[in-house]
């Protein structure tokens, strides 16, 4: 059961199983890149099933501000199909006002790479959460390439002021496992003099590489260099970005909430069709398999991205130690993974995940805060958390005299993935009433979340 109260939602446990097939909107990471690289292409690209999340709409608005004509394809269709009239690598215009990057680290960091390559002045600023996220990680390589970027707190945080142009190529080893940093340097490299070479010790999502390949850009990716990837990108004047047509597969990170629901809710079987299955995004599935979950994938396409269907069935789960090599491949799924681990038998340990502290919230803190309130035995670690899971927590009934009719209040702290994860937890806890504050942030990635939930639980 769901009840909305202004910016809060009240959730009660589900009383029956769910058997359903659904789709989720297009992947957020690919949507950002499709708009950016379509804008820089020489000619007209078409993008179907674009995510209409707040973050992605901010990317559309940013490129319109930079002089790119981006139109909805046909007003009678789903509203997710766009035509981008690309202006080519030299066609962006100096923006007259500040570019709003909303809640989006991907938009801020990737766009900074593009702007660094353009001979004009621009300013990037997002919401209060985005403006508290570290930017040194991109300012450092972009400065080495010759861009001038300043920001708040000694140039560590947005707003960022970028004076671009005149970039030279570099060799750069990405110091943290981050697809955003890697992609930022790759995009700046398109405008630099000479070939830029990037090494990532821990491989991260490769959507930028895949889209550049689709556009026929001269790029070399060697994925077998000491366990990492060596990426070499040709510089200015050595290549062109061809227009493309792409149908964006469903967002795996949005699908993850319903995979969790299928696994945790008794007598359930949820199938998610046409979902992105890129190996660097699906570490969550590998972790669930280790826990004994009944999840199966059917691959239906490989190019430009691996795509297919996911079936998740109710399963008995056991706790695991998450292998370090899986961490970057499930980095956005730790909030919902922590909910799953709470209901598994035994201990789950997550370490080597310090990056969680600099996401849309400090996710180690916000996970621990909320699960503690639900009665989960969870310990905060510097670079992760430890959970002593208990399947019987599902039926726990708080003592009758406890606060306001046994209501447990949770807080998203403005983080979309924390909000959606706690809503799923609320559906699983049979005898509780869970209220989650600050749910508007869900629009950041998944404005259709509640519609999808209603379709599932009111079938
Ligand atoms: C993203 C990369 C990840 C991820 C984010 C989207 C991307 O961030 O957490 O939600 O689209 O490149 P990092 O690359 O900073 O880990």
Coordinates of N, CA, C and O in Angstrom, one line a residue, residues 213-340:
X213 N 32.6 4.4 -30.7 CA 32.9 3.4 -31.8 C 31.7 3.4 -32.8 O 31.9 3.3 -34.0
X214 N 30.5 3.5 -32.3 CA 29.3 3.5 -33.1 C 29.4 4.7 -34.1 O 28.9 4.7 -35.2
X215 N 30.0 5.8 -33.6 CA 30.2 7.0 -34.5 C 31.4 7.0 -35.4 O 31.7 8.0 -36.0
X216 N 32.1 5.9 -35.4 CA 33.2 5.7 -36.2 C 34.4 6.6 -35.9 O 35.3 6.9 -36.7
X217 N 34.5 7.0 -34.6 CA 35.6 7.9 -34.2 C 36.9 7.0 -34.0 O 36.8 5.9 -33.4
X218 N 38.1 7.5 -34.4 CA 39.3 6.7 -34.3 C 39.7 6.6 -32.8 O 40.1 7.6 -32.2
X219 N 39.6 5.4 -32.3 CA 39.8 5.2 -30.9 C 40.3 3.8 -30.7 O 39.8 2.9 -31.4
X220 N 41.2 3.6 -29.8 CA 41.7 2.3 -29.6 C 41.5 1.9 -28.1 O 41.9 2.6 -27.2
X221 N 40.8 0.7 -27.9 CA 40.6 0.3 -26.5 C 41.2 -1.1 -26.3 O 40.8 -2.0 -27.0
X222 N 42.2 -1.2 -25.4 CA 42.8 -2.5 -25.1 C 42.4 -2.8 -23.6 O 42.8 -2.2 -22.7
X223 N 41.5 -3.8 -23.5 CA 41.0 -4.1 -22.2 C 41.8 -5.2 -21.4 O 41.3 -5.7 -20.4
X224 N 43.0 -5.4 -21.9 CA 43.8 -6.5 -21.2 C 45.2 -6.0 -20.8 O 46.1 -6.7 -21.0
X225 N 45.2 -4.7 -20.3 CA 46.5 -4.2 -19.8 C 46.6 -4.3 -18.3 O 46.0 -3.4 -17.6
X226 N 47.3 -5.2 -17.8 CA 47.4 -5.4 -16.3 C 46.1 -5.4 -15.6 O 45.9 -4.8 -14.6
X227 N 45.1 -6.1 -16.2 CA 43.8 -6.2 -15.6 C 42.9 -4.9 -15.9 O 41.7 -4.9 -15.5
X228 N 43.5 -3.9 -16.4 CA 42.8 -2.6 -16.7 C 42.6 -2.4 -18.1 O 42.8 -3.2 -19.0
X229 N 42.1 -1.1 -18.5 CA 41.9 -0.7 -19.9 C 42.8 0.4 -20.2 O 42.9 1.4 -19.5
X230 N 43.4 0.3 -21.4 CA 44.2 1.4 -22.0 C 43.4 2.0 -23.2 O 43.1 1.2 -24.1
X231 N 43.1 3.2 -23.1 CA 42.2 3.8 -24.1 C 43.0 5.0 -24.8 O 43.5 5.9 -24.1
X232 N 43.1 4.9 -26.1 CA 43.8 6.0 -26.8 C 42.8 6.7 -27.8 O 42.1 6.0 -28.6
X233 N 42.7 8.0 -27.7 CA 41.8 8.8 -28.4 C 42.5 9.8 -29.3 O 43.3 10.5 -28.8
X234 N 42.2 9.7 -30.6 CA 42.8 10.6 -31.6 C 42.3 12.1 -31.3 O 41.2 12.3 -30.9
X235 N 43.2 13.0 -31.5 CA 42.9 14.4 -31.2 C 42.3 15.2 -32.3 O 42.1 14.6 -33.4
X236 N 42.1 16.5 -32.1 CA 41.6 17.4 -33.0 C 42.0 17.3 -34.4 O 43.2 17.1 -34.7
X237 N 41.1 17.3 -35.4 CA 41.5 17.2 -36.8 C 41.7 15.8 -37.3 O 42.0 15.6 -38.5
X238 N 41.7 14.8 -36.4 CA 42.0 13.5 -36.9 C 40.8 12.5 -37.0 O 40.9 11.3 -37.2
X239 N 39.6 13.1 -36.7 CA 38.4 12.3 -36.8 C 37.2 13.1 -36.7 O 37.2 14.2 -36.3
X240 N 36.1 12.4 -37.1 CA 34.8 13.1 -37.1 C 33.8 12.2 -36.4 O 33.9 11.0 -36.4
X241 N 32.8 12.8 -35.7 CA 31.8 12.0 -35.1 C 30.6 11.9 -36.0 O 30.0 12.9 -36.3
X242 N 30.4 10.7 -36.5 CA 29.3 10.5 -37.4 C 27.9 10.5 -36.7 O 27.9 10.0 -35.5
X243 N 26.9 11.0 -37.3 CA 25.5 10.9 -36.7 C 25.2 9.4 -36.5 O 25.7 8.5 -37.2
X244 N 24.2 9.1 -35.6 CA 23.9 7.7 -35.3 C 22.4 7.6 -35.0 O 21.7 8.7 -34.7
X245 N 21.9 6.4 -35.0 CA 20.5 6.2 -34.5 C 20.7 5.2 -33.4 O 21.3 4.1 -33.6
X246 N 20.1 5.5 -32.3 CA 20.2 4.5 -31.2 C 18.8 4.4 -30.5 O 18.1 5.4 -30.3
X247 N 18.5 3.2 -30.1 CA 17.3 2.9 -29.3 C 17.9 2.5 -27.9 O 18.5 1.5 -27.7
X248 N 17.7 3.4 -26.9 CA 18.4 3.2 -25.6 C 17.7 2.1 -24.8 O 16.4 2.2 -24.6
X249 N 18.4 1.0 -24.4 CA 17.8 0.0 -23.6 C 17.4 0.5 -22.2 O 17.9 1.5 -21.7
X250 N 16.5 -0.2 -21.5 CA 16.0 0.1 -20.2 C 17.2 0.2 -19.2 O 18.2 -0.5 -19.3
X251 N 17.0 1.1 -18.2 CA 18.1 1.4 -17.3 C 18.3 0.3 -16.2 O 17.3 0.0 -15.5
X252 N 19.4 -0.4 -16.2 CA 19.6 -1.5 -15.3 C 19.5 -1.0 -13.8 O 18.9 -1.7 -13.0
X253 N 20.0 0.2 -13.6 CA 19.9 0.7 -12.2 C 18.5 0.9 -11.7 O 18.2 0.8 -10.5
X254 N 17.6 1.3 -12.7 CA 16.2 1.4 -12.3 C 15.5 0.0 -12.1 O 14.7 -0.3 -11.2
X255 N 16.0 -0.9 -13.0 CA 15.5 -2.3 -13.0 C 15.8 -3.0 -11.6 O 15.0 -3.8 -11.1
X256 N 16.9 -2.6 -11.1 CA 17.4 -3.2 -9.8 C 16.4 -3.2 -8.7 O 16.3 -4.1 -7.9
X257 N 15.6 -2.1 -8.6 CA 14.6 -2.0 -7.5 C 13.6 -3.1 -7.7 O 13.1 -3.7 -6.7
X258 N 13.2 -3.4 -8.9 CA 12.2 -4.5 -9.2 C 12.8 -5.9 -9.1 O 12.1 -6.8 -8.8
X259 N 14.0 -6.0 -9.4 CA 14.7 -7.3 -9.2 C 14.7 -7.6 -7.7 O 14.3 -8.7 -7.3
X260 N 15.0 -6.6 -6.9 CA 14.9 -6.8 -5.5 C 13.5 -7.2 -5.0 O 13.4 -8.1 -4.2
X261 N 12.5 -6.5 -5.5 CA 11.1 -6.8 -5.1 C 10.8 -8.2 -5.5 O 10.2 -9.0 -4.7
X262 N 11.2 -8.7 -6.7 CA 10.9 -10.0 -7.1 C 11.6 -11.1 -6.2 O 11.0 -12.1 -5.8
X263 N 12.8 -10.8 -5.8 CA 13.5 -11.8 -5.0 C 13.0 -11.8 -3.5 O 13.0 -12.8 -2.9
X264 N 12.7 -10.6 -3.0 CA 12.4 -10.5 -1.6 C 10.9 -10.8 -1.2 O 10.6 -11.2 -0.1
X265 N 10.0 -10.6 -2.2 CA 8.6 -10.7 -1.9 C 8.1 -12.1 -2.2 O 8.2 -12.6 -3.3
X266 N 7.5 -12.8 -1.2 CA 7.1 -14.2 -1.3 C 6.2 -14.4 -2.5 O 5.4 -13.5 -2.8
X267 N 6.3 -15.5 -3.2 CA 5.5 -15.9 -4.3 C 5.6 -14.9 -5.5 O 4.6 -14.7 -6.2
X268 N 6.7 -14.3 -5.7 CA 6.9 -13.3 -6.7 C 7.8 -13.8 -7.8 O 8.7 -14.6 -7.6
X269 N 7.5 -13.3 -9.0 CA 8.3 -13.5 -10.2 C 8.1 -12.3 -11.1 O 7.1 -12.1 -11.7
X270 N 9.2 -11.5 -11.2 CA 9.1 -10.3 -12.0 C 10.1 -10.4 -13.2 O 11.3 -10.7 -13.0
X271 N 9.6 -10.1 -14.4 CA 10.4 -10.1 -15.6 C 10.6 -8.7 -16.1 O 9.6 -8.0 -16.2
X272 N 11.8 -8.3 -16.3 CA 12.1 -7.0 -16.8 C 12.6 -7.1 -18.3 O 13.6 -7.8 -18.5
X273 N 11.9 -6.6 -19.2 CA 12.2 -6.7 -20.6 C 13.1 -5.6 -21.2 O 12.9 -4.4 -20.7
X274 N 14.0 -5.9 -22.1 CA 14.7 -4.9 -22.8 C 15.6 -4.0 -21.9 O 15.4 -2.8 -21.9
X275 N 16.4 -4.6 -21.1 CA 17.2 -3.9 -20.1 C 18.7 -3.9 -20.6 O 19.2 -4.9 -21.1
X276 N 19.4 -2.9 -20.3 CA 20.8 -2.8 -20.5 C 21.6 -3.8 -19.7 O 21.4 -3.9 -18.5
X277 N 22.4 -4.7 -20.3 CA 23.1 -5.7 -19.6 C 24.6 -5.6 -19.7 O 25.3 -6.6 -19.6
X278 N 25.1 -4.4 -20.0 CA 26.6 -4.2 -20.1 C 27.3 -4.8 -18.8 O 26.8 -4.6 -17.7
X279 N 28.3 -5.6 -19.1 CA 29.0 -6.3 -18.0 C 29.5 -5.4 -16.9 O 29.7 -5.8 -15.7
X280 N 29.8 -4.2 -17.2 CA 30.3 -3.2 -16.2 C 29.2 -2.6 -15.4 O 29.4 -1.7 -14.6
X281 N 27.9 -3.0 -15.7 CA 26.8 -2.5 -14.9 C 26.1 -3.5 -14.1 O 25.3 -3.2 -13.3
X282 N 26.4 -4.8 -14.4 CA 25.6 -5.9 -13.8 C 26.2 -6.7 -12.7 O 25.9 -7.8 -12.4
X283 N 27.2 -6.0 -12.0 CA 27.8 -6.7 -10.9 C 26.8 -7.1 -9.8 O 27.0 -8.1 -9.1
X284 N 25.7 -6.3 -9.7 CA 24.6 -6.6 -8.8 C 24.1 -8.0 -9.0 O 23.8 -8.8 -8.0
X285 N 23.9 -8.4 -10.2 CA 23.4 -9.8 -10.5 C 24.4 -10.8 -10.0 O 24.0 -11.8 -9.4
X286 N 25.7 -10.6 -10.3 CA 26.7 -11.5 -9.8 C 26.6 -11.7 -8.3 O 26.7 -12.8 -7.7
X287 N 26.5 -10.5 -7.6 CA 26.4 -10.6 -6.1 C 25.2 -11.3 -5.7 O 25.2 -12.2 -4.8
X288 N 24.1 -11.1 -6.4 CA 22.8 -11.8 -6.0 C 22.9 -13.3 -6.2 O 22.4 -14.1 -5.4
X289 N 23.6 -13.7 -7.3 CA 23.8 -15.1 -7.6 C 24.6 -15.8 -6.5 O 24.3 -16.9 -6.0
X290 N 25.6 -15.0 -6.0 CA 26.4 -15.6 -4.9 C 25.6 -15.8 -3.6 O 25.9 -16.6 -2.8
X291 N 24.5 -14.9 -3.5 CA 23.7 -15.0 -2.3 C 22.6 -16.1 -2.5 O 21.9 -16.4 -1.5
X292 N 22.6 -16.7 -3.6 CA 21.6 -17.8 -3.9 C 20.3 -17.4 -4.5 O 19.4 -18.1 -4.5
X293 N 20.3 -16.2 -5.1 CA 19.1 -15.6 -5.7 C 18.8 -16.3 -7.0 O 19.7 -16.6 -7.8
X294 N 17.5 -16.5 -7.3 CA 17.1 -17.1 -8.6 C 16.8 -15.9 -9.6 O 15.7 -15.4 -9.7
X295 N 17.9 -15.5 -10.2 CA 17.8 -14.4 -11.3 C 18.4 -15.0 -12.5 O 19.4 -15.7 -12.5
X296 N 17.7 -14.8 -13.6 CA 18.3 -15.3 -14.9 C 18.2 -14.2 -16.0 O 17.3 -13.3 -16.0
X297 N 19.2 -14.2 -16.8 CA 19.3 -13.2 -17.9 C 19.2 -13.9 -19.2 O 19.7 -15.0 -19.4
X298 N 18.5 -13.2 -20.2 CA 18.4 -13.7 -21.5 C 18.9 -12.6 -22.4 O 18.3 -11.5 -22.5
X299 N 20.1 -12.8 -23.0 CA 20.7 -11.7 -23.8 C 20.1 -11.7 -25.2 O 19.9 -12.8 -25.8
X300 N 19.7 -10.5 -25.7 CA 19.0 -10.4 -27.0 C 19.7 -9.6 -28.0 O 19.4 -9.6 -29.2
X301 N 20.7 -8.8 -27.5 CA 21.5 -8.0 -28.5 C 22.8 -7.6 -27.9 O 22.9 -7.6 -26.7
X302 N 23.8 -7.3 -28.7 CA 25.1 -7.0 -28.2 C 25.6 -5.6 -28.6 O 26.5 -5.1 -28.0
X303 N 25.1 -5.0 -29.7 CA 25.7 -3.8 -30.3 C 24.6 -2.7 -30.4 O 23.5 -3.0 -30.9
X304 N 24.9 -1.5 -30.0 CA 26.1 -1.0 -29.4 C 26.3 -1.4 -28.0 O 27.4 -1.2 -27.4
X305 N 25.2 -1.9 -27.3 CA 25.3 -2.3 -25.9 C 24.6 -3.6 -25.7 O 23.6 -3.9 -26.4
X306 N 25.1 -4.4 -24.8 CA 24.5 -5.7 -24.5 C 23.1 -5.4 -23.8 O 23.0 -4.6 -22.9
X307 N 22.1 -6.1 -24.4 CA 20.7 -5.8 -23.9 C 19.9 -7.2 -23.8 O 20.3 -8.1 -24.5
X308 N 19.0 -7.2 -22.9 CA 18.2 -8.5 -22.8 C 17.1 -8.4 -21.7 O 16.8 -7.3 -21.2
X309 N 16.6 -9.6 -21.3 CA 15.6 -9.6 -20.3 C 16.1 -10.2 -19.0 O 17.1 -11.0 -19.0
X310 N 15.5 -9.8 -17.9 CA 15.9 -10.3 -16.5 C 14.7 -10.9 -15.8 O 13.7 -10.2 -15.8
X311 N 14.9 -12.1 -15.3 CA 13.7 -12.7 -14.5 C 14.2 -12.9 -13.1 O 15.3 -13.4 -12.8
X312 N 13.5 -12.3 -12.1 CA 13.8 -12.4 -10.7 C 12.7 -13.1 -9.9 O 11.6 -12.6 -10.0
X313 N 13.1 -14.2 -9.3 CA 12.0 -15.0 -8.5 C 12.3 -15.0 -7.0 O 13.5 -14.9 -6.6
X314 N 11.3 -15.1 -6.2 CA 11.5 -15.1 -4.8 C 12.5 -16.2 -4.4 O 12.4 -17.3 -4.9
X315 N 13.5 -15.8 -3.5 CA 14.5 -16.8 -3.2 C 14.9 -16.7 -1.7 O 14.9 -15.6 -1.2
X316 N 15.4 -17.8 -1.2 CA 16.0 -17.7 0.2 C 17.5 -17.3 -0.1 O 18.2 -17.8 -1.0
X317 N 18.0 -16.3 0.7 CA 19.3 -15.7 0.5 C 20.2 -15.9 1.7 O 19.8 -16.0 2.8
X318 N 21.5 -16.0 1.3 CA 22.5 -16.0 2.4 C 23.5 -14.8 2.2 O 23.7 -14.4 1.1
X319 N 24.0 -14.3 3.4 CA 24.9 -13.2 3.3 C 26.2 -13.6 2.6 O 26.6 -14.7 2.5
X320 N 26.9 -12.5 2.0 CA 28.2 -12.8 1.3 C 29.2 -11.6 1.7 O 28.8 -10.6 2.2
X321 N 30.4 -11.9 1.4 CA 31.4 -10.8 1.3 C 31.5 -10.4 -0.1 O 31.9 -11.2 -1.0
X322 N 31.2 -9.1 -0.4 CA 31.2 -8.7 -1.8 C 32.7 -8.6 -2.3 O 33.5 -7.9 -1.7
X323 N 33.0 -9.3 -3.4 CA 34.4 -9.3 -3.9 C 34.7 -7.8 -4.4 O 33.9 -7.2 -5.0
X324 N 36.0 -7.4 -4.1 CA 36.3 -6.0 -4.4 C 36.2 -5.7 -5.9 O 35.8 -4.6 -6.3
X325 N 36.5 -6.7 -6.7 CA 36.4 -6.4 -8.2 C 35.0 -6.2 -8.7 O 34.8 -5.6 -9.7
X326 N 34.0 -6.6 -7.9 CA 32.6 -6.3 -8.3 C 32.1 -4.9 -7.9 O 31.1 -4.4 -8.5
X327 N 32.9 -4.2 -7.0 CA 32.4 -2.9 -6.5 C 32.1 -1.9 -7.6 O 31.0 -1.4 -7.6
X328 N 33.0 -1.6 -8.5 CA 32.7 -0.6 -9.5 C 31.5 -1.0 -10.4 O 30.8 -0.2 -10.9
X329 N 31.3 -2.3 -10.6 CA 30.3 -2.8 -11.5 C 28.9 -2.8 -10.8 O 27.9 -3.2 -11.5
X330 N 28.8 -2.5 -9.5 CA 27.5 -2.4 -8.9 C 27.4 -1.1 -8.0 O 26.6 -1.1 -7.1
X331 N 28.2 -0.1 -8.4 CA 28.4 1.0 -7.6 C 27.1 1.8 -7.3 O 26.8 2.3 -6.2
X332 N 26.2 1.8 -8.2 CA 24.9 2.5 -8.0 C 23.8 1.7 -7.3 O 22.8 2.1 -7.0
X333 N 24.2 0.4 -7.2 CA 23.1 -0.6 -6.6 C 23.3 -0.9 -5.2 O 22.6 -1.6 -4.6
X334 N 24.3 -0.3 -4.5 CA 24.5 -0.6 -3.1 C 23.4 -0.2 -2.2 O 23.1 -0.9 -1.2
X335 N 22.6 0.9 -2.5 CA 21.5 1.2 -1.6 C 20.5 0.0 -1.6 O 20.1 -0.5 -0.5
X336 N 20.1 -0.4 -2.8 CA 19.1 -1.5 -2.8 C 19.7 -2.9 -2.4 O 19.1 -3.7 -1.8
X337 N 21.0 -3.0 -2.7 CA 21.7 -4.2 -2.3 C 21.7 -4.3 -0.7 O 21.5 -5.4 -0.2
X338 N 21.9 -3.2 0.0 CA 21.9 -3.2 1.4 C 20.5 -3.6 2.0 O 20.5 -4.3 3.0
X339 N 19.5 -3.3 1.3 CA 18.1 -3.7 1.7 C 18.0 -5.2 1.5 O 17.5 -5.9 2.4
X340 N 18.5 -5.8 0.4 CA 18.4 -7.2 0.2 C 19.3 -7.9 1.2 O 18.8 -8.9 1.8

